[in-house]
C-alpha cells in the first residue's frame, strides 16, 4: 500500500524553499486564471451553461454515446469500447501488434496515464514516446506526471537540464529553458517524422458530428497524428458533448481556467482520417458508469481536466502532485480516485481543509469540496479510517452529547493543561505541539464566568 | 454481452433522471467592441504578430521575393500567386521555411484563426513549417467563439483547427518558450 | 429580540474572552441574550472527520438548548456553517429547520439583522483581516477572489467602523490558513506550512494584530506565532468591535 498523502506531503515539506517555489509558481498560474476570467463579464454565466450542458449530457449519456458512435463510424472512424483499463490497453496493443508497428508517439492523455498504458506496452517490449515536453521530461526520469496540465511542474530547470544532459546530451550546467526546449524540439521532431502510430487524448467528443477535439499548446498532438499512419484517440465516456455549438462554451472556459490563456494554441477538430490513414476511437468506462450511479459523486464526471482546482488548492500547492499517489492528483483526483479504489485512496478526501476554493474556480461547477466531505462519510462508513481515529471520534461524540460530562471533561482538560502541561507537550504524541504552542488554558470557562457575571 | 452493450446498459442503469438541455442565449452576452483592435491585441498576446497590407498585390510581392531569395516557401493562398502542391512526406516538409495558408476567419476574443484542411493541402503543413503566415481579409473576423462555431460546420472537412499564435510551451519552470514542436513564429496578414 | 448565544465548545473552554466580548457587544447593541447552559458542540469535528453519523447526540442537544429564541448567534463562522448545513433531527424537524435558518455568525448578524452602520469602538492599531473559509466561501461573509462578482466584505465593513483602526489585507486575501479541523493534526506538515505562509504575509504588512471571525483559525495561527516568538497577536473580531479605550 502507498504511503499516505500526509506522509508524502511531510516529506515534500522537508525542503521549505522548494515548497515555497512550488506554491508560488502555481499561485501565479491561479492569478493568470483570475485575470483571464475577469476579462469576461459573462464568466459566471458560462460556468453555469457548461455545468448545465454536462448535467444534461450525463442524464442522456447512452443516447449521446450511441449517436457519437454512429456518426463517427459513418465518418470512417473505427470505434472501440473498453470496459476497463485492461480492455483499453489490450485494444491498443492489438492494433499495434496486428500491423507490426514499433514507432509510437503519444500526446498528453490523462486517460492513458490512468490506464497505465505505457507500462503495459513496455512489458510487451513496445516503447511509447511521450511528446508533450513536460511528459517527455518525466518519462525520461521514470516519474509519473505531478499535474494533469503541467506534468513537470514539480521540477526545476536544473533538474530538467540534468535529465536532458543524460538522455539528450545537452551541455552540463545550461539551465536556459529556451536552450533545453530547443533540444527537445530536435529530439522529438525526429520521433514525429518517423512515427507510425500516434495516440492522443480527447478533450471533447461531439455527438452531433461524430468528431473529437484535442487541445494543445505545443502542437505535439498534431505533429504526431498528421505524420502517422494510424491515429488512436482515447476518451472516457464522459468526454461527450451534444453539439458543435457547445464547443464555444467549453473552449472559452478551458484554457482560461487552466493557464489563463484565452485559448490553447491549437484546438484541433478531427472527423475523418486523411487519405491512407486509419483513425480509431477507444471509448473507456473504467469505473465511470459506477461513479455515474453514485448520486453524491456523479457530477465529478463533468470535469474537463483544466486543473484549476489544483492550482488554487493550498494543500496541493504545498504537497505536490506525487503526494496524491494517483494519475489524477489534486482536489478533483481526490473525489475521482476513491471510486477507482476506495481502500488505496481512502486518505485522499482527507487531504483537504475543505476551504472551497476548488469549487469556486471549477469551470463546470463541480461541488468538489462538498464531495470531499461526502467521501469522508462513505470511507468512515466502510471502516477505512484508522481505528484510533474512530475511537477518539466516538469518545468525543459521547462526551459532547452529554452537557454535564462535557463540563467535567472541559474543566479537567484545562486543569491538566495548566498543571500537567508536560503530558500535552510531547511532540511525538501530540502533532499539534510539534510546531505550534498550545493555547493557554484559562482558569474559568465562559460558562463559569457567565454564572458569576450574567447580570453585569 | 459485448463491452459496448455492457457500458451502455450500465449507463442506462445508473444515469439520473433526464435533465433538459439548457437554452444558450448567446445574444444575452454580446458586448460591443472594436473587433479588429481586439483581435490584434490578442494575436499579440498569444505570441503572434499582425501585419496589415493594403491589397492582395502586396502579398504576391512578398511571396515572390521570398521565393527568389531561395527559401523553401509553400504558398497555399491564391492571392499570393502560384498555389503549391504540398508533398506528403513529413521528412521533406520539415525544411519548409515559411508556409502561407488562408485562414477562414479570426476570432477577436482570443486571436485564434480557423483553418481548414483544404486550405492546408496537407494537415501537417501549419505545424511542421518553421514560420506560419495566415492570411485573412479584414472582413473575416468574428467577436467570440460562439460566433465562430455559428460560422462553421466543424465536420465539413475531415480536419480543421483553430490556431492561436506560434507553438509554445511553459513546461520548464513556467518560462514561456516560443517554438515547442511547431512554428517558431506566426504572422497574421490582414488584407485591408 | 431574543438572541440565543451559541459559544462553541473550544471557545467556552480556551477562549472565554471571545465569548465575553460577544456577550457584551450584543448586550450593548440592545439584544436580549440567553445563554443556554446545556449547550456543548455543533458536532462538526466528528462530521468533518467522516463521522457525521455520530453527531446525532450533538444535534439533539443543540435543538433542546436553542429552541424558542428568535435568533442564534455565534462568534464562529465554521460552527454556524455546520449547523446551517447539517443540523437534523428526525424527531423535531421543524425546530431543526428553524434553527438552521435563524443561526448567524456574529458579523453576519450585525450586518444583516442589526443593520449596524456605526459603532462606538476604538482600536488604534494596524489590523490584518484573516477571512476564514467557512465564513467566506460557506456563509458568503465577503466576496471571493475566484468569482467574477462585485466585491464586498461584512467583517471589513465592521472593522472600518472602529475608530483608529488601520485595516490591512494580505496579498492573497482569501487563502486558507491550514487549520481545517482534524486536518491540523492528521496533515500536520501542510497545515503548519499554510499557517506559516499566512502569517508571513500579514507580518510583511507590519500588523499589530491578526483578526478574524473564527477562533479556530486564530488559535492555529497563534500557536505558530508563539512558537516562533512573534510579537504579532491574534484577536477575535468580537474583541475588537467590543474594544473601548
Coordinates of N, CA and C in Angstrom, one line a residue, chain A residues 173-320:
Chain A
X173 N 25.2 22.2 -17.0 CA 25.1 23.5 -16.4 C 24.3 24.5 -17.3
X174 N 23.8 24.1 -18.4 CA 23.0 25.0 -19.2 C 21.5 24.9 -18.8
X175 N 21.0 25.8 -18.0 CA 19.7 25.7 -17.5 C 18.6 26.5 -18.3
X176 N 19.1 27.1 -19.4 CA 18.2 28.0 -20.1 C 17.0 27.3 -20.7
X177 N 15.8 27.6 -20.3 CA 14.6 26.9 -20.8 C 14.5 26.9 -22.4
X178 N 15.0 28.0 -22.9 CA 14.9 28.1 -24.4 C 15.9 27.1 -25.0
X179 N 17.0 27.0 -24.5 CA 18.0 26.0 -25.0 C 17.5 24.6 -24.8
X180 N 17.0 24.3 -23.6 CA 16.5 23.0 -23.3 C 15.3 22.6 -24.2
X181 N 14.4 23.5 -24.4 CA 13.2 23.3 -25.2 C 13.7 23.0 -26.7
X182 N 14.7 23.7 -27.1 CA 15.2 23.5 -28.5 C 15.7 22.1 -28.6
X183 N 16.4 21.7 -27.6 CA 17.0 20.3 -27.6 C 15.9 19.3 -27.7
X184 N 14.8 19.5 -27.0 CA 13.7 18.6 -27.0 C 13.0 18.6 -28.4
X185 N 12.9 19.8 -28.9 CA 12.3 20.0 -30.3 C 13.0 19.2 -31.3
X186 N 14.3 19.2 -31.3 CA 15.1 18.5 -32.3 C 14.9 17.0 -32.1
X187 N 15.0 16.6 -30.8 CA 14.8 15.1 -30.5 C 13.4 14.7 -30.9
X188 N 12.4 15.4 -30.6 CA 11.0 14.9 -30.8 C 10.5 15.1 -32.2
X189 N 11.0 16.1 -32.9 CA 10.7 16.2 -34.3 C 11.1 14.9 -35.1
X190 N 12.3 14.4 -34.7 CA 12.7 13.2 -35.4 C 11.7 12.0 -35.1
X191 N 11.3 12.0 -33.8 CA 10.3 10.9 -33.5 C 9.0 11.1 -34.2
X192 N 8.5 12.4 -34.3 CA 7.3 12.6 -35.0 C 7.3 12.1 -36.5
X193 N 8.4 12.5 -37.1 CA 8.5 12.2 -38.6 C 8.6 10.7 -38.8
X194 N 9.1 10.0 -37.9 CA 9.2 8.5 -38.1 C 8.0 7.8 -37.6
X195 N 7.1 8.5 -36.9 CA 6.1 7.8 -36.2 C 5.1 7.0 -37.1
X196 N 4.7 5.8 -36.7 CA 3.8 5.0 -37.4 C 2.4 5.1 -36.8
X197 N 2.4 5.3 -35.5 CA 1.1 5.3 -34.8 C 1.2 6.4 -33.7
X198 N 0.1 7.2 -33.7 CA 0.0 8.3 -32.8 C -1.2 8.2 -31.9
X199 N -1.0 8.2 -30.6 CA -2.1 8.1 -29.6 C -2.3 9.5 -29.0
X200 N -3.6 9.9 -29.0 CA -3.9 11.2 -28.3 C -5.0 11.0 -27.3
X201 N -5.2 12.0 -26.5 CA -6.4 12.0 -25.7 C -7.5 12.7 -26.5
X202 N -8.6 13.0 -25.8 CA -9.7 13.6 -26.4 C -10.2 14.7 -25.3
X203 N -10.3 15.9 -25.8 CA -10.9 16.9 -24.8 C -12.4 16.9 -24.9
X204 N -12.9 16.9 -26.1 CA -14.4 16.9 -26.3 C -14.7 16.0 -27.5
X205 N -15.8 15.2 -27.3 CA -16.3 14.4 -28.4 C -17.7 14.9 -28.7
X206 N -18.0 15.2 -30.0 CA -19.2 15.9 -30.3 C -20.2 14.8 -30.9
X207 N -21.3 14.5 -30.1 CA -22.2 13.5 -30.6 C -22.8 13.8 -31.9
X208 N -23.2 15.1 -32.1 CA -23.9 15.5 -33.3 C -23.1 15.2 -34.6
X209 N -21.7 15.3 -34.5 CA -20.9 15.2 -35.7 C -20.0 14.0 -35.7
X210 N -19.9 13.3 -34.6 CA -19.0 12.1 -34.5 C -17.5 12.5 -34.6
X211 N -17.2 13.7 -34.3 CA -15.8 14.1 -34.3 C -15.3 14.4 -32.9
X212 N -14.0 14.7 -32.8 CA -13.5 15.0 -31.5 C -12.4 16.1 -31.5
X213 N -12.3 16.8 -30.4 CA -11.4 17.9 -30.3 C -10.3 17.7 -29.4
X214 N -9.1 18.0 -29.8 CA -7.9 17.9 -29.0 C -7.2 19.2 -28.8
X215 N -6.9 19.6 -27.6 CA -6.3 21.0 -27.4 C -4.9 20.8 -26.9
X216 N -3.9 21.5 -27.5 CA -2.5 21.5 -27.1 C -2.0 22.9 -27.3
X217 N -0.9 23.2 -26.6 CA -0.2 24.4 -26.9 C 1.1 24.2 -27.8
X218 N 1.6 23.0 -27.6 CA 2.9 22.7 -28.3 C 2.7 22.3 -29.8
X219 N 1.5 21.8 -30.0 CA 1.2 21.2 -31.4 C 1.7 19.8 -31.5
X220 N 2.0 19.2 -30.4 CA 2.6 17.8 -30.4 C 1.5 16.8 -30.8
X221 N 0.3 17.0 -30.5 CA -0.8 16.0 -30.9 C -0.8 16.0 -32.4
X222 N -0.9 17.2 -33.0 CA -1.0 17.3 -34.5 C 0.2 16.8 -35.2
X223 N 1.4 17.1 -34.7 CA 2.6 16.7 -35.3 C 2.7 15.2 -35.4
X224 N 2.3 14.5 -34.3 CA 2.3 13.0 -34.3 C 1.2 12.5 -35.2
X225 N 0.0 13.0 -35.0 CA -1.2 12.4 -35.7 C -1.1 12.6 -37.2
X226 N -0.6 13.7 -37.7 CA -0.6 14.0 -39.1 C 0.6 13.3 -39.8
X227 N 1.6 12.8 -39.0 CA 2.7 12.0 -39.6 C 2.3 10.6 -39.7
X228 N 1.6 10.1 -38.7 CA 1.4 8.6 -38.5 C 0.4 8.1 -39.4
X229 N 0.5 6.8 -39.7 CA -0.5 6.1 -40.5 C -1.8 5.8 -39.7
X230 N -1.6 5.7 -38.4 CA -2.8 5.4 -37.6 C -2.9 6.4 -36.4
X231 N -4.1 6.9 -36.2 CA -4.3 7.7 -35.1 C -5.3 7.1 -34.2
X232 N -5.0 6.9 -32.9 CA -5.9 6.4 -31.9 C -6.2 7.5 -30.9
X233 N -7.5 7.8 -30.8 CA -7.9 8.8 -29.8 C -8.6 8.0 -28.6
X234 N -8.1 8.3 -27.4 CA -8.7 7.6 -26.2 C -9.5 8.5 -25.4
X235 N -10.7 8.1 -25.1 CA -11.6 9.0 -24.4 C -12.4 8.3 -23.3
X236 N -12.6 8.9 -22.2 CA -13.6 8.4 -21.2 C -15.0 8.7 -21.7
X237 N -16.0 7.9 -21.2 CA -17.3 8.1 -21.7 C -17.9 9.5 -21.4
X238 N -17.3 10.2 -20.5 CA -17.8 11.5 -20.0 C -17.3 12.7 -20.9
X239 N -16.5 12.4 -21.9 CA -16.0 13.4 -22.8 C -17.0 13.9 -23.8
X240 N -18.1 13.3 -23.9 CA -19.2 13.6 -24.9 C -19.8 14.9 -24.6
X241 N -20.0 15.7 -25.6 CA -20.9 16.9 -25.5 C -21.9 16.8 -26.7
X242 N -23.1 17.3 -26.5 CA -24.1 17.0 -27.6 C -23.8 17.6 -28.9
X243 N -23.5 19.0 -28.9 CA -23.5 19.7 -30.2 C -22.2 20.5 -30.4
X244 N -22.0 20.8 -31.7 CA -20.8 21.6 -32.0 C -20.9 23.0 -31.3
X245 N -22.1 23.6 -31.2 CA -22.2 24.9 -30.7 C -21.7 24.9 -29.2
X246 N -21.8 23.8 -28.5 CA -21.3 23.7 -27.1 C -19.8 23.9 -27.0
X247 N -19.1 23.6 -28.1 CA -17.7 23.8 -28.1 C -17.3 25.3 -27.8
X248 N -18.2 26.2 -28.2 CA -18.0 27.6 -27.9 C -17.9 27.9 -26.4
X249 N -18.8 27.3 -25.7 CA -18.8 27.4 -24.2 C -17.5 26.8 -23.6
X250 N -17.2 25.6 -24.0 CA -16.1 24.9 -23.3 C -14.7 25.4 -23.7
X251 N -14.6 25.8 -25.0 CA -13.3 26.3 -25.4 C -13.0 27.7 -24.8
X252 N -14.1 28.4 -24.5 CA -13.9 29.7 -23.8 C -13.4 29.5 -22.4
X253 N -13.9 28.4 -21.7 CA -13.6 28.2 -20.3 C -12.3 27.5 -20.1
X254 N -12.0 26.5 -21.0 CA -10.9 25.5 -20.7 C -9.5 26.2 -20.5
X255 N -9.0 26.9 -21.5 CA -7.7 27.4 -21.4 C -7.6 28.6 -20.3
X256 N -8.7 29.4 -20.3 CA -8.6 30.5 -19.3 C -8.6 29.9 -17.9
X257 N -9.3 28.8 -17.6 CA -9.3 28.1 -16.3 C -7.9 27.4 -16.1
X258 N -7.3 26.9 -17.1 CA -6.2 26.1 -17.0 C -4.9 26.9 -16.7
X259 N -4.6 27.8 -17.7 CA -3.4 28.6 -17.6 C -3.6 30.1 -17.8
X260 N -4.8 30.5 -17.9 CA -5.1 31.9 -18.1 C -4.9 32.4 -19.5
X261 N -4.7 31.4 -20.5 CA -4.6 31.8 -21.9 C -6.1 32.0 -22.4
X262 N -6.3 32.8 -23.4 CA -7.6 33.0 -23.9 C -8.1 31.7 -24.6
X263 N -7.2 31.0 -25.2 CA -7.5 29.7 -25.8 C -6.2 28.9 -26.0
X264 N -6.2 27.6 -26.1 CA -5.0 26.9 -26.3 C -4.5 27.3 -27.8
X265 N -3.2 27.1 -28.0 CA -2.6 27.5 -29.3 C -3.3 26.7 -30.4
X266 N -3.5 25.4 -30.2 CA -4.2 24.6 -31.2 C -5.4 23.9 -30.6
X267 N -6.6 24.1 -31.3 CA -7.8 23.4 -31.0 C -8.2 22.7 -32.2
X268 N -7.8 21.4 -32.2 CA -7.9 20.6 -33.5 C -9.2 19.8 -33.5
X269 N -9.8 19.8 -34.6 CA -11.1 19.1 -34.8 C -10.9 17.9 -35.8
X270 N -11.0 16.7 -35.3 CA -10.8 15.5 -36.1 C -12.2 14.9 -36.4
X271 N -12.4 14.7 -37.7 CA -13.6 14.0 -38.1 C -13.4 12.8 -39.0
X272 N -12.5 12.9 -39.9 CA -12.2 11.8 -40.8 C -10.7 11.6 -41.0
X273 N -10.3 10.3 -41.1 CA -8.9 10.1 -41.4 C -8.5 10.8 -42.7
X274 N -7.2 11.2 -42.8 CA -6.7 11.7 -44.1 C -6.6 10.5 -45.0
X275 N -6.5 10.7 -46.3 CA -6.4 9.6 -47.3 C -5.2 8.7 -46.9
X276 N -5.5 7.4 -46.8 CA -4.4 6.5 -46.5 C -4.2 6.3 -45.0
X277 N -4.9 7.0 -44.2 CA -4.7 6.9 -42.7 C -5.9 6.2 -42.1
X278 N -5.6 5.6 -40.9 CA -6.7 4.9 -40.1 C -6.9 5.8 -38.9
X279 N -8.2 5.9 -38.5 CA -8.5 6.6 -37.3 C -9.3 5.7 -36.4
X280 N -8.9 5.6 -35.1 CA -9.6 4.8 -34.1 C -10.0 5.7 -32.9
X281 N -11.1 5.3 -32.4 CA -11.5 5.9 -31.1 C -11.7 4.8 -30.1
X282 N -11.1 4.9 -28.9 CA -11.4 3.9 -27.8 C -12.2 4.7 -26.8
X283 N -13.4 4.2 -26.6 CA -14.3 4.8 -25.6 C -14.2 3.9 -24.3
X284 N -13.9 4.6 -23.2 CA -13.5 3.8 -22.0 C -14.4 4.1 -20.8
X285 N -14.8 3.0 -20.1 CA -15.6 3.2 -18.9 C -14.7 3.3 -17.7
X286 N -14.0 2.2 -17.4 CA -13.1 2.1 -16.2 C -13.7 2.8 -15.0
X287 N -14.8 2.4 -14.5 CA -15.4 2.9 -13.3 C -16.3 4.1 -13.4
X288 N -16.4 4.6 -14.6 CA -17.2 5.9 -14.8 C -18.7 5.6 -14.7
X289 N -19.1 4.5 -15.2 CA -20.6 4.2 -15.0 C -20.9 4.0 -13.5
X290 N -19.9 3.4 -12.8 CA -20.1 3.2 -11.4 C -20.3 4.6 -10.7
X291 N -19.4 5.5 -11.0 CA -19.5 6.9 -10.5 C -20.8 7.6 -10.9
X292 N -21.2 7.3 -12.1 CA -22.5 7.9 -12.6 C -23.6 7.4 -11.7
X293 N -23.5 6.2 -11.1 CA -24.5 5.7 -10.2 C -24.5 6.2 -8.8
X294 N -23.4 6.8 -8.5 CA -23.3 7.4 -7.1 C -23.8 8.8 -7.1
X295 N -25.0 9.0 -6.6 CA -25.7 10.2 -6.7 C -24.9 11.4 -6.2
X296 N -24.2 11.2 -5.1 CA -23.5 12.3 -4.5 C -22.2 12.6 -5.3
X297 N -21.7 11.7 -6.1 CA -20.4 11.9 -6.7 C -20.5 12.0 -8.3
X298 N -21.7 11.7 -8.8 CA -21.7 11.6 -10.3 C -21.3 12.9 -11.0
X299 N -21.5 14.0 -10.4 CA -21.2 15.2 -11.2 C -19.7 15.5 -11.2
X300 N -18.9 14.7 -10.5 CA -17.4 14.7 -10.8 C -17.1 14.4 -12.2
X301 N -18.0 13.7 -12.9 CA -17.8 13.3 -14.3 C -18.0 14.5 -15.3
X302 N -18.4 15.6 -14.7 CA -18.4 16.8 -15.6 C -17.0 17.4 -15.9
X303 N -16.0 16.9 -15.1 CA -14.7 17.5 -15.2 C -14.1 17.6 -16.6
X304 N -13.6 18.7 -17.0 CA -12.9 18.9 -18.3 C -11.4 18.9 -18.2
X305 N -10.9 18.5 -17.0 CA -9.4 18.4 -16.8 C -8.6 19.7 -17.0
X306 N -9.1 20.8 -16.5 CA -8.4 22.0 -16.7 C -7.4 22.2 -15.6
X307 N -7.6 21.5 -14.4 CA -6.6 21.6 -13.3 C -6.7 22.9 -12.6
X308 N -7.7 23.7 -12.8 CA -7.8 25.0 -12.0 C -7.9 24.7 -10.5
X309 N -8.5 23.5 -10.2 CA -8.6 23.2 -8.7 C -7.3 22.8 -8.1
X310 N -6.4 22.3 -9.0 CA -5.0 22.0 -8.5 C -4.4 23.3 -8.1
X311 N -4.4 24.3 -9.1 CA -3.6 25.5 -8.9 C -4.1 26.3 -7.8
X312 N -5.4 26.3 -7.5 CA -5.9 27.1 -6.4 C -5.8 26.4 -5.1
X313 N -5.6 25.1 -5.1 CA -5.6 24.3 -3.8 C -4.4 24.6 -2.9
X314 N -4.6 25.2 -1.7 CA -3.4 25.5 -0.9 C -2.7 24.2 -0.4
X315 N -3.4 23.1 -0.4 CA -2.8 21.8 0.0 C -2.0 21.3 -1.1
X316 N -2.6 21.2 -2.3 CA -1.8 20.7 -3.5 C -0.6 21.5 -3.7
X317 N -0.7 22.9 -3.6 CA 0.5 23.7 -3.9 C 1.6 23.4 -2.9
X318 N 1.2 23.0 -1.7 CA 2.3 22.7 -0.6 C 2.5 21.2 -0.4
X319 N 2.0 20.4 -1.3 CA 2.3 19.0 -1.1 C 2.8 18.3 -2.4
X320 N 2.5 18.9 -3.5 CA 3.0 18.4 -4.8 C 2.1 17.2 -5.3

